[in-house]
mmCIF file of C-alpha atoms in Angstrom:
data_model
loop_
_atom_site.group_PDB
_atom_site.id
_atom_site.type_symbol
_atom_site.label_atom_id
_atom_site.label_comp_id
_atom_site.label_asym_id
_atom_site.label_seq_id
_atom_site.Cartn_x
_atom_site.Cartn_y
_atom_site.Cartn_z
ATOM 1 C CA LEU A 1 24.066 75.783 115.644
ATOM 2 C CA SER A 2 22.345 72.344 115.637
ATOM 3 C CA PHE A 3 22.665 69.647 112.993
ATOM 4 C CA GLY A 4 19.152 70.443 111.855
ATOM 5 C CA HIS A 5 17.848 73.716 110.506
ATOM 6 C CA ARG A 6 17.164 75.379 113.829
ATOM 7 C CA LEU A 7 19.398 78.201 114.966
ATOM 8 C CA THR A 8 20.189 78.152 118.662
ATOM 9 C CA THR A 9 20.771 81.603 120.131
ATOM 10 C CA VAL A 10 23.051 82.139 123.082
ATOM 11 C CA PRO A 11 21.961 84.885 125.510
ATOM 12 C CA MET A 12 24.480 87.690 126.025
ATOM 13 C CA THR A 13 25.118 87.889 129.749
ATOM 14 C CA PRO A 14 26.843 90.893 131.347
ATOM 15 C CA TRP A 15 29.925 88.684 131.792
ATOM 16 C CA SER A 16 30.094 87.609 128.121
ATOM 17 C CA LEU A 17 29.353 91.174 126.964
ATOM 18 C CA GLY A 18 32.213 92.391 129.100
ATOM 19 C CA ARG A 19 34.568 89.834 127.562
ATOM 20 C CA LEU A 20 33.494 90.917 124.060
ATOM 21 C CA CYS A 21 34.114 94.585 124.844
ATOM 22 C CA PHE A 22 37.495 93.731 126.343
ATOM 23 C CA ALA A 23 38.475 91.810 123.195
ATOM 24 C CA LEU A 24 37.353 94.601 120.883
ATOM 25 C CA ALA A 25 39.161 97.182 122.977
ATOM 26 C CA ALA A 26 42.351 95.198 122.551
ATOM 27 C CA VAL A 27 41.955 95.302 118.766
ATOM 28 C CA PHE A 28 40.834 98.951 118.651
ATOM 29 C CA PRO A 29 42.506 100.624 121.648
ATOM 30 C CA ALA A 30 41.180 103.874 123.099
ATOM 31 C CA GLU A 31 44.383 105.565 121.917
ATOM 32 C CA ALA A 32 43.214 105.044 118.341
ATOM 33 C CA ARG A 33 39.619 106.102 119.050
ATOM 34 C CA HIS A 34 40.590 109.360 120.766
ATOM 35 C CA PHE A 35 44.021 110.137 119.380
ATOM 36 C CA GLN A 36 45.897 113.206 120.582
ATOM 37 C CA TRP A 37 48.093 114.690 117.862
ATOM 38 C CA PRO A 38 51.123 116.811 118.837
ATOM 39 C CA PRO A 39 50.944 120.613 118.504
ATOM 40 C CA GLU A 40 51.120 121.789 114.888
ATOM 41 C CA GLN A 41 53.916 124.248 115.528
ATOM 42 C CA ILE A 42 57.590 123.522 115.047
ATOM 43 C CA GLY A 43 59.156 121.986 118.145
ATOM 44 C CA GLU A 44 61.974 119.798 119.310
ATOM 45 C CA ARG A 45 62.291 116.526 117.429
ATOM 46 C CA SER A 46 60.824 113.904 119.739
ATOM 47 C CA SER A 47 59.650 110.314 119.492
ATOM 48 C CA GLU A 48 56.061 111.584 119.826
ATOM 49 C CA ARG A 49 56.381 113.926 116.835
ATOM 50 C CA VAL A 50 58.166 111.311 114.733
ATOM 51 C CA ARG A 51 55.481 108.723 115.528
ATOM 52 C CA ALA A 52 52.766 111.232 114.618
ATOM 53 C CA GLY A 53 54.418 111.949 111.277
ATOM 54 C CA LYS A 54 54.735 108.260 110.445
ATOM 55 C CA ARG A 55 51.162 107.626 111.563
ATOM 56 C CA ALA A 56 49.800 110.419 109.360
ATOM 57 C CA ALA A 57 51.908 109.201 106.425
ATOM 58 C CA LYS A 58 50.075 105.860 106.502
ATOM 59 C CA PHE A 59 46.823 107.621 105.653
ATOM 60 C CA ILE A 60 47.940 110.350 103.228
ATOM 61 C CA ALA A 61 50.282 108.285 101.037
ATOM 62 C CA CYS A 62 47.968 108.042 98.014
ATOM 63 C CA THR A 63 47.199 111.761 97.957
ATOM 64 C CA VAL A 64 50.868 112.658 98.334
ATOM 65 C CA CYS A 65 51.742 110.332 95.463
ATOM 66 C CA GLU A 66 49.036 111.807 93.223
ATOM 67 C CA GLN A 67 50.093 115.397 93.867
ATOM 68 C CA VAL A 68 53.775 114.650 93.323
ATOM 69 C CA VAL A 69 53.196 112.759 90.074
ATOM 70 C CA GLN A 70 50.770 115.314 88.622
ATOM 71 C CA SER A 71 53.257 118.101 89.262
ATOM 72 C CA ASN A 72 55.660 116.469 86.780
ATOM 73 C CA PHE A 73 53.372 117.046 83.803
ATOM 74 C CA PRO A 74 53.368 120.426 82.022
ATOM 75 C CA LYS A 75 50.211 122.462 81.520
ATOM 76 C CA PRO A 76 48.077 122.940 79.502
ATOM 77 C CA HIS A 77 47.561 119.212 79.152
ATOM 78 C CA ALA A 78 47.656 117.683 75.665
ATOM 79 C CA LEU A 79 47.956 114.046 74.663
ATOM 80 C CA ASP A 80 51.197 114.517 72.718
ATOM 81 C CA SER A 81 52.920 116.483 75.480
ATOM 82 C CA ILE A 82 51.875 113.922 78.098
ATOM 83 C CA ARG A 83 53.200 111.069 75.961
ATOM 84 C CA LYS A 84 56.500 112.916 75.509
ATOM 85 C CA THR A 85 56.715 113.388 79.265
ATOM 86 C CA PHE A 86 56.096 109.689 79.840
ATOM 87 C CA SER A 87 59.001 108.764 77.581
ATOM 88 C CA SER A 88 61.416 111.360 78.946
ATOM 89 C CA GLU A 89 64.362 110.372 81.123
ATOM 90 C CA GLU A 90 63.603 113.360 83.327
ATOM 91 C CA LEU A 91 60.307 111.839 84.436
ATOM 92 C CA HIS A 92 62.005 108.572 85.351
ATOM 93 C CA GLU A 93 64.563 110.515 87.371
ATOM 94 C CA ARG A 94 61.847 112.400 89.184
ATOM 95 C CA HIS A 95 59.946 109.228 89.981
ATOM 96 C CA ASP A 96 62.391 108.020 92.573
ATOM 97 C CA ALA A 97 62.563 108.842 96.248
ATOM 98 C CA LYS A 98 65.440 111.279 95.857
ATOM 99 C CA GLY A 99 63.976 113.171 92.924
ATOM 100 C CA SER A 100 60.380 113.224 94.097
ATOM 101 C CA CYS A 101 60.670 113.590 97.841
ATOM 102 C CA ALA A 102 63.125 116.408 98.520
ATOM 103 C CA MET A 103 61.615 118.317 101.435
ATOM 104 C CA LYS A 104 61.934 121.719 99.760
ATOM 105 C CA ARG A 105 60.126 120.489 96.660
ATOM 106 C CA LEU A 106 57.317 118.926 98.692
ATOM 107 C CA ALA A 107 56.922 122.009 100.888
ATOM 108 C CA GLN A 108 56.661 124.337 97.912
ATOM 109 C CA LEU A 109 54.255 122.047 96.065
ATOM 110 C CA PHE A 110 51.813 121.574 98.927
ATOM 111 C CA LYS A 111 51.965 125.215 99.966
ATOM 112 C CA ARG A 112 51.255 126.298 96.400
ATOM 113 C CA GLN A 113 48.279 123.941 96.197
ATOM 114 C CA LYS A 114 47.116 125.011 99.681
ATOM 115 C CA LEU A 115 46.972 121.390 100.807
ATOM 116 C CA GLU A 116 47.353 120.770 104.519
ATOM 117 C CA VAL A 117 48.046 117.588 106.450
ATOM 118 C CA THR A 118 45.220 117.281 108.974
ATOM 119 C CA GLY A 119 45.213 114.871 111.899
ATOM 120 C CA LEU A 120 41.713 113.753 112.890
ATOM 121 C CA PRO A 121 40.435 112.857 116.381
ATOM 122 C CA ASP A 122 39.982 109.185 115.449
ATOM 123 C CA GLY A 123 43.712 108.827 114.803
ATOM 124 C CA THR A 124 43.476 108.946 111.021
ATOM 125 C CA ALA A 125 44.818 111.762 108.863
ATOM 126 C CA GLU A 126 43.988 113.312 105.533
ATOM 127 C CA ILE A 127 45.049 116.151 103.278
ATOM 128 C CA ARG A 128 42.534 118.992 103.094
ATOM 129 C CA THR A 129 42.345 122.162 101.076
ATOM 130 C CA ALA A 130 43.185 125.124 103.323
ATOM 131 C CA LYS A 131 41.832 128.666 102.987
ATOM 132 C CA THR A 132 45.319 130.106 103.294
ATOM 133 C CA GLU A 133 48.766 128.771 102.470
ATOM 134 C CA PRO A 134 49.693 126.152 105.080
ATOM 135 C CA PHE A 135 53.100 126.032 106.707
ATOM 136 C CA TYR A 136 55.694 123.432 105.789
ATOM 137 C CA GLU A 137 59.348 123.444 106.797
ATOM 138 C CA GLU A 138 61.575 123.282 103.702
ATOM 139 C CA ILE A 139 64.570 121.713 105.474
ATOM 140 C CA ASN A 140 63.185 119.944 108.561
ATOM 141 C CA LYS A 141 66.473 118.329 109.605
ATOM 142 C CA SER A 142 67.074 120.225 112.820
ATOM 143 C CA GLU A 143 66.702 118.425 116.131
ATOM 144 C CA LEU A 144 65.404 121.656 117.678
ATOM 145 C CA ALA A 145 63.102 122.824 114.878
ATOM 146 C CA PHE A 146 61.125 119.806 113.723
ATOM 147 C CA HIS A 147 57.730 119.947 111.975
ATOM 148 C CA TRP A 148 55.897 116.631 112.113
ATOM 149 C CA LYS A 149 53.453 117.477 109.309
ATOM 150 C CA SER A 150 56.334 118.198 106.938
ATOM 151 C CA PHE A 151 57.909 114.934 108.044
ATOM 152 C CA ALA A 152 54.611 113.149 107.291
ATOM 153 C CA LEU A 153 54.700 114.417 103.695
ATOM 154 C CA GLN A 154 58.278 113.331 103.140
ATOM 155 C CA HIS A 155 57.862 109.960 104.849
ATOM 156 C CA ALA A 156 54.758 109.143 102.788
ATOM 157 C CA CYS A 157 56.501 110.185 99.575
ATOM 158 C CA SER A 158 59.660 108.231 100.346
ATOM 159 C CA GLU A 159 57.773 105.056 101.223
ATOM 160 C CA VAL A 160 55.828 105.220 97.949
ATOM 161 C CA PHE A 161 58.745 105.895 95.610
ATOM 162 C CA ARG A 162 61.622 104.123 97.350
ATOM 163 C CA SER A 163 60.703 100.682 96.058
ATOM 164 C CA ASP A 164 57.677 101.105 93.783
ATOM 165 C CA ALA A 165 58.557 104.036 91.503
ATOM 166 C CA GLU A 166 58.772 101.860 88.382
ATOM 167 C CA ASP A 167 55.504 100.107 89.201
ATOM 168 C CA VAL A 168 53.765 103.462 89.626
ATOM 169 C CA HIS A 169 55.161 104.728 86.323
ATOM 170 C CA ARG A 170 54.219 101.608 84.333
ATOM 171 C CA ALA A 171 50.701 101.343 85.740
ATOM 172 C CA MET A 172 50.058 105.040 85.140
ATOM 173 C CA GLU A 173 51.272 105.001 81.525
ATOM 174 C CA ARG A 174 49.339 101.819 80.744
ATOM 175 C CA GLU A 175 46.132 103.272 82.199
ATOM 176 C CA PHE A 176 46.644 106.556 80.354
ATOM 177 C CA GLU A 177 46.951 104.830 76.972
ATOM 178 C CA ARG A 178 43.929 102.654 77.697
ATOM 179 C CA LEU A 179 41.770 105.657 78.553
ATOM 180 C CA ALA A 180 43.128 107.773 75.674
ATOM 181 C CA GLN A 181 41.739 105.286 73.165
ATOM 182 C CA ASP A 182 38.183 106.292 74.090
ATOM 183 C CA LEU A 183 38.782 110.037 74.321
ATOM 184 C CA PRO A 184 36.390 111.706 71.808
ATOM 185 C CA HIS A 185 38.013 115.155 71.878
ATOM 186 C CA GLU A 186 41.288 116.628 73.069
ATOM 187 C CA HIS A 187 39.843 119.364 75.238
ATOM 188 C CA ASP A 188 42.193 120.363 78.025
ATOM 189 C CA ASP A 189 39.727 119.557 80.809
ATOM 190 C CA GLU A 190 39.042 116.092 79.377
ATOM 191 C CA VAL A 191 42.738 115.309 79.018
ATOM 192 C CA GLN A 192 43.317 116.601 82.549
ATOM 193 C CA GLU A 193 40.625 114.289 83.915
ATOM 194 C CA LEU A 194 42.107 111.386 81.967
ATOM 195 C CA LEU A 195 45.565 112.105 83.381
ATOM 196 C CA LEU A 196 44.183 112.323 86.922
ATOM 197 C CA ARG A 197 42.565 108.907 86.603
ATOM 198 C CA ALA A 198 45.777 107.448 85.215
ATOM 199 C CA VAL A 199 47.788 108.985 88.067
ATOM 200 C CA GLN A 200 45.388 107.554 90.633
ATOM 201 C CA ARG A 201 45.721 104.116 89.068
ATOM 202 C CA GLY A 202 49.479 104.423 89.002
ATOM 203 C CA CYS A 203 49.714 105.393 92.662
ATOM 204 C CA GLN A 204 47.558 102.424 93.616
ATOM 205 C CA ALA A 205 50.361 100.229 92.280
ATOM 206 C CA SER A 206 52.436 101.323 95.267
ATOM 207 C CA ARG A 207 52.295 98.932 98.210
ATOM 208 C CA PHE A 208 52.405 101.805 100.697
ATOM 209 C CA CYS A 209 49.457 103.505 98.994
ATOM 210 C CA ARG A 210 47.442 100.280 99.008
ATOM 211 C CA ALA A 211 48.258 99.826 102.675
ATOM 212 C CA ALA A 212 47.089 103.404 103.315
ATOM 213 C CA ARG A 213 43.733 102.662 101.687
ATOM 214 C CA THR A 214 43.373 99.520 103.802
ATOM 215 C CA GLN A 215 44.206 101.467 106.977
ATOM 216 C CA ARG A 216 41.471 103.983 106.227
ATOM 217 C CA VAL A 217 38.860 101.304 105.509
ATOM 218 C CA MET A 218 39.708 99.477 108.734
ATOM 219 C CA HIS A 219 39.372 102.648 110.814
ATOM 220 C CA HIS A 220 36.084 103.663 109.222
ATOM 221 C CA HIS A 221 34.530 100.232 109.864
ATOM 222 C CA ARG A 222 35.700 99.599 113.396
ATOM 223 C CA PRO A 223 33.027 99.336 116.129
ATOM 224 C CA GLU A 224 32.367 102.184 118.531
ATOM 225 C CA LEU A 225 32.534 101.037 122.137
#
């Protein structure tokens, strides 16, 4: 760029193009562009399966948080019952890693909702609605019978609630009361939508959830080589 207003272009030679591709490949390695997930079945606990579970957890954290938190509110939804739940000690007890992230509880919740951890070819992961009840291991502590998708659920949940449970709770309750002020009617579907939005806002207060959103944005905007 000159000191005037003219823009000087530099031709891209095969050598400079090769250097650019090499630099981009270092930032976005082929392993991330064509990721091979382990088999879905239960198998021996291995470093590969543990890494896969932790990798998936980075992308599904927000969804796991939202499902776990919503499950703590009774149905049908009503403003008074939701407010009572917010103020209950039971909810505070559930919103910690031990209360929220027991493997049996997570397995039953996600099986009941037919929500399956899905690893994608680009190395990201998401939770999708399955046609049939997906499998999750309710114990998942055996060295010989380890299920990495179940581990992904529990790892994501634990990372969210281990240090940020109070932040999630406060942000969710504050958002709920803000939205409730503008609610014209107390129809169940409207209150349910309001609660969902408040839960989403609350989960975004978790550092692990925010990191998960950043991870997804970075993967979706990386260059294809």
